[in-house]
mmCIF file with all atom_site columns, C-alpha atoms in Angstrom:
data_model
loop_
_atom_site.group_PDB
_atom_site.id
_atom_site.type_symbol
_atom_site.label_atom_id
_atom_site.label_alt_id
_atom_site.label_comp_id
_atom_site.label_asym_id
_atom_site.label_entity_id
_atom_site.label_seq_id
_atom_site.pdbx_PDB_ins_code
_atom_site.Cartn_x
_atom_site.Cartn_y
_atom_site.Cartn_z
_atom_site.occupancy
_atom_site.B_iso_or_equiv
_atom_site.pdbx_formal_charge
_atom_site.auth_seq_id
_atom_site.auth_comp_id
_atom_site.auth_asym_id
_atom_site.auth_atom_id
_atom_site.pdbx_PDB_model_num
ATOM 1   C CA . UNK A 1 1   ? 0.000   0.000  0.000   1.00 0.00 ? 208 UNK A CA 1
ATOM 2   C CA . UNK A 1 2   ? 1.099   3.189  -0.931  1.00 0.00 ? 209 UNK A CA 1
ATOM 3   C CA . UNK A 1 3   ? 0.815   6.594  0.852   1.00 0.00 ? 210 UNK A CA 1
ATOM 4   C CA . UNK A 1 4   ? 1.075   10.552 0.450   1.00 0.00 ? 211 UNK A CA 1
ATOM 5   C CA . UNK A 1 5   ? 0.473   13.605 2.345   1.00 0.00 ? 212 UNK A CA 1
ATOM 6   C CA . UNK A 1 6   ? -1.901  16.535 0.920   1.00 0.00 ? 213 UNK A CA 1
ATOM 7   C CA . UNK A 1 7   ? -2.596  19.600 2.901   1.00 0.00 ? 214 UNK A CA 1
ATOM 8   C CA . UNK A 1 8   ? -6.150  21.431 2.009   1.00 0.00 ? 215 UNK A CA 1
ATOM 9   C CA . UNK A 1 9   ? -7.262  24.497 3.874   1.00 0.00 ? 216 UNK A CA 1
ATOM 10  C CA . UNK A 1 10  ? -10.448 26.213 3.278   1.00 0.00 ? 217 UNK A CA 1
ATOM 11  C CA . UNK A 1 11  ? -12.691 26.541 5.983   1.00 0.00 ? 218 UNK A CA 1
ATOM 12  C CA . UNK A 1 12  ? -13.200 25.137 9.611   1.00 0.00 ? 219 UNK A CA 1
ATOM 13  C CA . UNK A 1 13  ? -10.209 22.664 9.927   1.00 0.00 ? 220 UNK A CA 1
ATOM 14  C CA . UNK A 1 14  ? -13.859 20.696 12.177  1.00 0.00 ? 221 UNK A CA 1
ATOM 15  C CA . UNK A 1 15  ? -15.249 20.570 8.830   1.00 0.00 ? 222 UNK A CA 1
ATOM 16  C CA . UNK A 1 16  ? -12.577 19.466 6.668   1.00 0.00 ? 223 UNK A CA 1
ATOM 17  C CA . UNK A 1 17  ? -11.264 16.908 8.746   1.00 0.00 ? 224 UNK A CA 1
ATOM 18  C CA . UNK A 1 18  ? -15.121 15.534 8.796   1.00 0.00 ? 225 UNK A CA 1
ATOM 19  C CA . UNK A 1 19  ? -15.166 15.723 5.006   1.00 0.00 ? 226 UNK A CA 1
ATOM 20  C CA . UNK A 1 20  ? -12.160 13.546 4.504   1.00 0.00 ? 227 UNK A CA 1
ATOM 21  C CA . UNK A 1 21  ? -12.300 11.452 7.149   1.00 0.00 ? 228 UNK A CA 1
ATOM 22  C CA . UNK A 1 22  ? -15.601 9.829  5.503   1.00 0.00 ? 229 UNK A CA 1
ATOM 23  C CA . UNK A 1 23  ? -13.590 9.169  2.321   1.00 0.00 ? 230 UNK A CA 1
ATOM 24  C CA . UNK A 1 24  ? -11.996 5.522  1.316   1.00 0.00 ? 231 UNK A CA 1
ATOM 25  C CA . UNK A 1 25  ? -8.267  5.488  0.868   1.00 0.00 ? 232 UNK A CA 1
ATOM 26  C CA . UNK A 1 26  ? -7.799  8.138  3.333   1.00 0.00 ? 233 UNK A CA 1
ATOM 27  C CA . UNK A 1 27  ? -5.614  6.851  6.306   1.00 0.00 ? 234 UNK A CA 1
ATOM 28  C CA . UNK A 1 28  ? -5.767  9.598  8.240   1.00 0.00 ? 235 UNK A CA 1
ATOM 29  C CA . UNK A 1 29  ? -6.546  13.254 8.266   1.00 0.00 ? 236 UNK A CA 1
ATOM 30  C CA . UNK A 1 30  ? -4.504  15.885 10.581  1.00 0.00 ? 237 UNK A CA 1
ATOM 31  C CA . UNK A 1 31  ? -6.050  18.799 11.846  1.00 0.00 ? 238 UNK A CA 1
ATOM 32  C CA . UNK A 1 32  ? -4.432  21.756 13.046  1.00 0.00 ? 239 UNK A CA 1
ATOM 33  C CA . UNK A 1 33  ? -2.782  24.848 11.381  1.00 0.00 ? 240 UNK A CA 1
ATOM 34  C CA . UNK A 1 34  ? -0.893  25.062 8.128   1.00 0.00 ? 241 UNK A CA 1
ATOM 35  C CA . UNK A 1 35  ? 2.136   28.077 7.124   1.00 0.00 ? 242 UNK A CA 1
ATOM 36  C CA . UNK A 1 36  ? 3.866   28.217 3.854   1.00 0.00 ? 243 UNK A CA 1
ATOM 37  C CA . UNK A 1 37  ? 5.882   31.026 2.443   1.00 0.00 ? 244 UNK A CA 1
ATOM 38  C CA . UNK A 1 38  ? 5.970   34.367 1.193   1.00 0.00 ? 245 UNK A CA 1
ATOM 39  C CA . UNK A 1 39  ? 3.549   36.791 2.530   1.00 0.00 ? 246 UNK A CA 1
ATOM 40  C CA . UNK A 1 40  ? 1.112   33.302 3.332   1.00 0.00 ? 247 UNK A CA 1
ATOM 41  C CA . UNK A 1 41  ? 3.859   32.417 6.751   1.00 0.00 ? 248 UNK A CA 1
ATOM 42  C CA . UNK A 1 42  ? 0.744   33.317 9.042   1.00 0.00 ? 249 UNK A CA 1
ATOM 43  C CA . UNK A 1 43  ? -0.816  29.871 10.117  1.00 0.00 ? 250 UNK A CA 1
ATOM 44  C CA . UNK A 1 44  ? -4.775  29.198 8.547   1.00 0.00 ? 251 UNK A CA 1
ATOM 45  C CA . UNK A 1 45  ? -6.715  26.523 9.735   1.00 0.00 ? 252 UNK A CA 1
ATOM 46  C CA . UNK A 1 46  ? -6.387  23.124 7.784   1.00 0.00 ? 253 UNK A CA 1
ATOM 47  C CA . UNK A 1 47  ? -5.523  19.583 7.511   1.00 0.00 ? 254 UNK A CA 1
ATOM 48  C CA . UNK A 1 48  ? -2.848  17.067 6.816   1.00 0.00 ? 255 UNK A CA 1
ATOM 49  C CA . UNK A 1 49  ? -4.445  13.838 4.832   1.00 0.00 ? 256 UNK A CA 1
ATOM 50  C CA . UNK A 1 50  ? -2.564  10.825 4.605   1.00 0.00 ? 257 UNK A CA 1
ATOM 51  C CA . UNK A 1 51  ? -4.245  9.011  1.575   1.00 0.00 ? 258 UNK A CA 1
ATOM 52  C CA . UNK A 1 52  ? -3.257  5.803  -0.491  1.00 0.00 ? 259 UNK A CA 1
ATOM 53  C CA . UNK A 1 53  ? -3.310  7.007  -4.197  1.00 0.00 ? 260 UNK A CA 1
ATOM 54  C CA . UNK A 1 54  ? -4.521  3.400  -5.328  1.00 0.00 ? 261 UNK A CA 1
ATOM 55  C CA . UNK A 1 55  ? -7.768  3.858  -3.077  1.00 0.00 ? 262 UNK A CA 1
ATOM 56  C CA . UNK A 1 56  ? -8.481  7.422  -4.162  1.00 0.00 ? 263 UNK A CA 1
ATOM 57  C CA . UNK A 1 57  ? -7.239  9.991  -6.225  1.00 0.00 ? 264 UNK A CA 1
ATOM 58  C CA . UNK A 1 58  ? -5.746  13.483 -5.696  1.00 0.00 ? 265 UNK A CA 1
ATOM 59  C CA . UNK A 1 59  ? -8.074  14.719 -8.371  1.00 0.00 ? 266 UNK A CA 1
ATOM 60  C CA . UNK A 1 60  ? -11.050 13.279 -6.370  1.00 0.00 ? 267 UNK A CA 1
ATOM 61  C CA . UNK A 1 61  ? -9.296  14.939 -3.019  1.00 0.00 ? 268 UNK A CA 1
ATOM 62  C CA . UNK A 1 62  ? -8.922  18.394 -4.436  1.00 0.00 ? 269 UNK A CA 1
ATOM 63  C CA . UNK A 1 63  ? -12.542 18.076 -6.400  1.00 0.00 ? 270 UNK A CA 1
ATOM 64  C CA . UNK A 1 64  ? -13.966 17.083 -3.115  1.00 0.00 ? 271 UNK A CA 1
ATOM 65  C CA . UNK A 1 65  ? -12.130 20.089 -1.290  1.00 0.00 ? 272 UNK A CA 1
ATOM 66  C CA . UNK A 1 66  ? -13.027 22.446 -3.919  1.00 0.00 ? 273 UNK A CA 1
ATOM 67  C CA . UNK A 1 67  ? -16.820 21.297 -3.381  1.00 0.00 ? 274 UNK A CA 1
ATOM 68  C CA . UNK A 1 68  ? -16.828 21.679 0.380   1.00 0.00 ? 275 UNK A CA 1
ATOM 69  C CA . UNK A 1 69  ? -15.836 25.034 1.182   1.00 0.00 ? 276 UNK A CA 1
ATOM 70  C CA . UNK A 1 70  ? -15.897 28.842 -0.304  1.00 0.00 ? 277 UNK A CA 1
ATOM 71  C CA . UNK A 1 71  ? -13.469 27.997 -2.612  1.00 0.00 ? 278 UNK A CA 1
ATOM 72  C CA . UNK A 1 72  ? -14.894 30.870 -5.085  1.00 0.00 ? 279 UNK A CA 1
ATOM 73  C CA . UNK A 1 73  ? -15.359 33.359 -2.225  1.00 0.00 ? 280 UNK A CA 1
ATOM 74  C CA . UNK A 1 74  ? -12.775 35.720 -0.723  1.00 0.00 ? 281 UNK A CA 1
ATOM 75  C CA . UNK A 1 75  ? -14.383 36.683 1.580   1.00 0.00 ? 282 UNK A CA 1
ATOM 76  C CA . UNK A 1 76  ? -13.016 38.599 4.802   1.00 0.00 ? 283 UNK A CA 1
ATOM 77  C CA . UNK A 1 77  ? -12.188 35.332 7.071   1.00 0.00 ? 284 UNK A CA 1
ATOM 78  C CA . UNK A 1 78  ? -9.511  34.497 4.684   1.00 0.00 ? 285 UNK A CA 1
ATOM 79  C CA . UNK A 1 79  ? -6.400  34.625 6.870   1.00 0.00 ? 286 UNK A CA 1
ATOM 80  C CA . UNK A 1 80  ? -8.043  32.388 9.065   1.00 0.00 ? 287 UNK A CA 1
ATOM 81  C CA . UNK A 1 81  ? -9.811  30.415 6.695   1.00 0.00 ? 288 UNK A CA 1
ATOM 82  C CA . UNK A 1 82  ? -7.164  30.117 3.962   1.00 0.00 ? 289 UNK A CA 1
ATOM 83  C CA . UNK A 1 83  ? -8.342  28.185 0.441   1.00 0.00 ? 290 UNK A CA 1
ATOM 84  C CA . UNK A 1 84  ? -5.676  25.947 -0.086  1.00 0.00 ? 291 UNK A CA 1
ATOM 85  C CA . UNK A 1 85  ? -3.657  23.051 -1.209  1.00 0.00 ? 292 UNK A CA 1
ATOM 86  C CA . UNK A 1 86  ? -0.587  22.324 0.268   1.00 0.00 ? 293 UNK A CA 1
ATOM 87  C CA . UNK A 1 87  ? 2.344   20.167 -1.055  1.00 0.00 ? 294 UNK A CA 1
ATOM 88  C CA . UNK A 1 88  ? 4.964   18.289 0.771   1.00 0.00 ? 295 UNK A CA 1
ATOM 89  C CA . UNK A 1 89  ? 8.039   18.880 -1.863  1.00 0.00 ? 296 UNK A CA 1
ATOM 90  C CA . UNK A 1 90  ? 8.840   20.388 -4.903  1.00 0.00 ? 297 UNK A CA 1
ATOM 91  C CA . UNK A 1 91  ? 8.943   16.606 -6.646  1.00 0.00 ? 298 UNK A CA 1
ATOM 92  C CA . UNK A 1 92  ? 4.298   16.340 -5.500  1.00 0.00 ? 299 UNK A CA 1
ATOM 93  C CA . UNK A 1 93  ? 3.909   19.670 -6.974  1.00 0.00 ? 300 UNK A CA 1
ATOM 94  C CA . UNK A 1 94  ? 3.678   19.099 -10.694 1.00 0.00 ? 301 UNK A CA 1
ATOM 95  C CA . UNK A 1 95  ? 1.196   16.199 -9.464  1.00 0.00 ? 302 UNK A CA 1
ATOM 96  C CA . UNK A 1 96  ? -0.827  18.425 -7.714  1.00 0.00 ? 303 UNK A CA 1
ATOM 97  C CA . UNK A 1 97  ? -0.859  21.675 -9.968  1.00 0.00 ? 304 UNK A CA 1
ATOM 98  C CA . UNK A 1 98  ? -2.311  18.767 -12.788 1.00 0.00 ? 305 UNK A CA 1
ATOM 99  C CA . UNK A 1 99  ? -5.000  17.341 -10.529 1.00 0.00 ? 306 UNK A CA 1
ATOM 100 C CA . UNK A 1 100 ? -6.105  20.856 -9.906  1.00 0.00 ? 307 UNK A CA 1
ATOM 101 C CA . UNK A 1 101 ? -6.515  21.948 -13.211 1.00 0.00 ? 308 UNK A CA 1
ATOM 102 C CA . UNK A 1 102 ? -8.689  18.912 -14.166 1.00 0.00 ? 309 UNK A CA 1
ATOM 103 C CA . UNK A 1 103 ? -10.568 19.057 -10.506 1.00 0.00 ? 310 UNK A CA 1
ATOM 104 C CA . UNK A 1 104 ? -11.519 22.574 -10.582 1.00 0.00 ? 311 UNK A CA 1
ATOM 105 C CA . UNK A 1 105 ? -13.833 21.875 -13.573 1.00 0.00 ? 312 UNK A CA 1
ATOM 106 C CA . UNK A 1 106 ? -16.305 20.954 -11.277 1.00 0.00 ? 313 UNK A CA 1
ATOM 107 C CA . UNK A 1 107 ? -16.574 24.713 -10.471 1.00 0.00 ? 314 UNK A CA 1
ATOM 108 C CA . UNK A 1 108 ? -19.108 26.992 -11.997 1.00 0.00 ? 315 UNK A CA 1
ATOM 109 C CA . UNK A 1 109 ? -16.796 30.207 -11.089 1.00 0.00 ? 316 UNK A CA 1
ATOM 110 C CA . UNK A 1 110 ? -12.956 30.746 -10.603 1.00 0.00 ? 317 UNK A CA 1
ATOM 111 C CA . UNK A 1 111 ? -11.725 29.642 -7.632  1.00 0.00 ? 318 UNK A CA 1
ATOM 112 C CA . UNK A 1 112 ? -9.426  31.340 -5.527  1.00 0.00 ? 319 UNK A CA 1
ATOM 113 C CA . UNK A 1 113 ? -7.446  28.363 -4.583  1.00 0.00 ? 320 UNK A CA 1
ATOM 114 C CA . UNK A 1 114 ? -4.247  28.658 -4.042  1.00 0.00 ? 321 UNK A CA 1
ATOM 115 C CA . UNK A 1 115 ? -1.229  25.988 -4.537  1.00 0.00 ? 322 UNK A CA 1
ATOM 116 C CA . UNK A 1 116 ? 1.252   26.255 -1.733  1.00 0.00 ? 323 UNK A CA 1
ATOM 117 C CA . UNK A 1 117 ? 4.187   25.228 0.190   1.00 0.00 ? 324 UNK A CA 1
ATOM 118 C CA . UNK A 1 118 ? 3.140   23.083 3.319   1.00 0.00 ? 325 UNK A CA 1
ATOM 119 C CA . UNK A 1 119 ? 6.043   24.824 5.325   1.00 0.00 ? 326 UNK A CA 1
ATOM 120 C CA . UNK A 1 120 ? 5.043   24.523 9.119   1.00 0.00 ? 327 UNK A CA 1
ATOM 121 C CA . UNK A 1 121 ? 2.324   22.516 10.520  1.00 0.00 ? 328 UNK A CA 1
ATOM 122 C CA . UNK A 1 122 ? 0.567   22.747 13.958  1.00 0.00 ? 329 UNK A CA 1
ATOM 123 C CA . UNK A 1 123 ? -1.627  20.282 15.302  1.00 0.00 ? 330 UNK A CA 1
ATOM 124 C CA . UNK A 1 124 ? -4.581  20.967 17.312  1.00 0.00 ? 331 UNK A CA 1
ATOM 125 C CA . UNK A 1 125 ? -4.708  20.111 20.949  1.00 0.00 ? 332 UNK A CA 1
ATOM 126 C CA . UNK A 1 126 ? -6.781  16.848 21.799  1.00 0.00 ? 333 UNK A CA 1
ATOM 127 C CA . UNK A 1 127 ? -9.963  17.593 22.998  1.00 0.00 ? 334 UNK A CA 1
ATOM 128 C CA . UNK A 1 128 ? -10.723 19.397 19.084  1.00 0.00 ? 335 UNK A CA 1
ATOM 129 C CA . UNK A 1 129 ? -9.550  16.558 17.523  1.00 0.00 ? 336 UNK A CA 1
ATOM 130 C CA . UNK A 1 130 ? -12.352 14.131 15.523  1.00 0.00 ? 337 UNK A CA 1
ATOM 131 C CA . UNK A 1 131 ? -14.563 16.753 16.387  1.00 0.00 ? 338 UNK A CA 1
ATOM 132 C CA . UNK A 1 132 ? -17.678 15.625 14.661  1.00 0.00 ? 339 UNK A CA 1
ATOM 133 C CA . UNK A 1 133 ? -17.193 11.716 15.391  1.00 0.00 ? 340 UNK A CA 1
ATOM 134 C CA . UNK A 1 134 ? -17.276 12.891 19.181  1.00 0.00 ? 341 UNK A CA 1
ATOM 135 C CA . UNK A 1 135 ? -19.822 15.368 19.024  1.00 0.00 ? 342 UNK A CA 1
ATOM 136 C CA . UNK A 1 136 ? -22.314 14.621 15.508  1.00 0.00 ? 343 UNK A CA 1
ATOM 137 C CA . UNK A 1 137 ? -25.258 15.822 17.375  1.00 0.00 ? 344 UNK A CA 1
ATOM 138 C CA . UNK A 1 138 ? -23.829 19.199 18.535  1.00 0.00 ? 345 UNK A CA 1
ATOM 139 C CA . UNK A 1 139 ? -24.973 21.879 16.776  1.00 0.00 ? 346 UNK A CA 1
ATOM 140 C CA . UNK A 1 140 ? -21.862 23.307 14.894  1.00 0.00 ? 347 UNK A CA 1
ATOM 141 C CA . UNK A 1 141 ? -21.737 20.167 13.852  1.00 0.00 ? 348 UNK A CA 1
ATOM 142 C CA . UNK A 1 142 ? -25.493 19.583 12.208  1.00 0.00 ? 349 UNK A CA 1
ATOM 143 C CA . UNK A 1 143 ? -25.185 22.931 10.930  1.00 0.00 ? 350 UNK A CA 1
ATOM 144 C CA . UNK A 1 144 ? -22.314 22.833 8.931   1.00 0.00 ? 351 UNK A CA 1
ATOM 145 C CA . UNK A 1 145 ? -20.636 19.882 8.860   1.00 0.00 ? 352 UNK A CA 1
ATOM 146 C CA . UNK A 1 146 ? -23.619 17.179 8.629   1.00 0.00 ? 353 UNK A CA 1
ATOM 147 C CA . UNK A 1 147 ? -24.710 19.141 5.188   1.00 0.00 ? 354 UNK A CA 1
ATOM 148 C CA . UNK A 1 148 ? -21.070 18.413 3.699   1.00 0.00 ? 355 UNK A CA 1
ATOM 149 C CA . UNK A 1 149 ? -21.490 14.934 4.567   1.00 0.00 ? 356 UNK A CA 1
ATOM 150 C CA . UNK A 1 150 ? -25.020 14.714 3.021   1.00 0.00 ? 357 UNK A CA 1
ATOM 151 C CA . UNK A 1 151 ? -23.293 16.201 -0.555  1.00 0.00 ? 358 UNK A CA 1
ATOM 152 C CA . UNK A 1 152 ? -20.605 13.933 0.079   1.00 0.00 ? 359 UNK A CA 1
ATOM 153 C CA . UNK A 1 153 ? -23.510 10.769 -0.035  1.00 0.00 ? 360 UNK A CA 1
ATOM 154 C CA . UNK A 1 154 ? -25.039 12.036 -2.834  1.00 0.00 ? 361 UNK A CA 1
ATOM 155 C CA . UNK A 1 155 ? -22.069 12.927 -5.767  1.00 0.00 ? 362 UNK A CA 1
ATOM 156 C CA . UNK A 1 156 ? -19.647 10.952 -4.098  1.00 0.00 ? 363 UNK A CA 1
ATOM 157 C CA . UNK A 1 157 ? -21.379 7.562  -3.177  1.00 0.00 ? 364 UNK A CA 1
ATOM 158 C CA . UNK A 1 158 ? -18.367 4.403  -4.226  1.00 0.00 ? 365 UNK A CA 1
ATOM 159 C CA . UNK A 1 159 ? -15.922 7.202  -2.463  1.00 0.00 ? 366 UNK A CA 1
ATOM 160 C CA . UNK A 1 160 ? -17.169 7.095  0.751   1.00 0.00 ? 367 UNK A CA 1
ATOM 161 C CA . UNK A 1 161 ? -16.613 4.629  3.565   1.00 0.00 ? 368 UNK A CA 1
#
């Protein structure tokens, strides 16, 4: 079995660590902070996923990310709330500039997606960690979380565990 790292950040790290964690091939999903370079060295909320390429591809991941936040929007939370994809090395970033450009057709509008660096990585502290498996009835988690999973079901059915 193979594996590789992807970093996406977009919106609630809660959300996005929901979103892939209810995806086959994924091993495990990270969730914490992500810095890169240049004037993007603040950290933005995101996750680390740990995926076997044979299970599931990076198109699928990035279409999937694309799907499940603002990815179109910049709105004013963007510091926080950074839309991104993050590589490991220079040798996954041809991979993952290629899967983007066929993944973002999905879109209706331009996305404002960036492709970075995955420079630094903080994780979160415990108790926020698998926050919807531990909590799927709280209400963060029905209101913005539960409807990702429900898209998830329906475009994304032999991808899901």
């Amino acid at each position: 079995m193979s594996e590789l790292k992807i970093g996406f950040g977009g919106g609630c790290h809660w959300c996005t660590e929901a979103v892939f964690q209810a995806l086959q091939g994924v091993q495990y999903v990270d969730q914490g902070w992500i810095a890169s370079e240049g004037e993007f060295t603040s950290f933005s909320e995101a996750v680390i996923v740990t995926f076997d390429p044979e299970l599931i591809s990076l198109k699928t991941l990035i279409e999937i990310h694309l799907l499940t936040h603002a990815s179109t929007s910049a709105h004013r939370f963007r510091s926080k709330y950074r839309s991104a994809i993050y590589y490991n090395n220079l040798e996954q970033k041809p991979a993952v500039e290629k899967a983007f450009e066929k993944a973002k057709e999905v879109l209706e509008e331009d996305t404002i997606t960036m492709i970075l660096a995955m420079v630094e990585f903080e994780k979160n502290e415990e108790e926020f960690l698998n926050y919807y498996k531990s909590r799927p009835e709280a209400p963060f988690c029905q209101t913005y979380i539960s409807p990702k999973l429900d898209m998830l079901r329906k475009r994304f059915t032999k991808e899901l565990n």
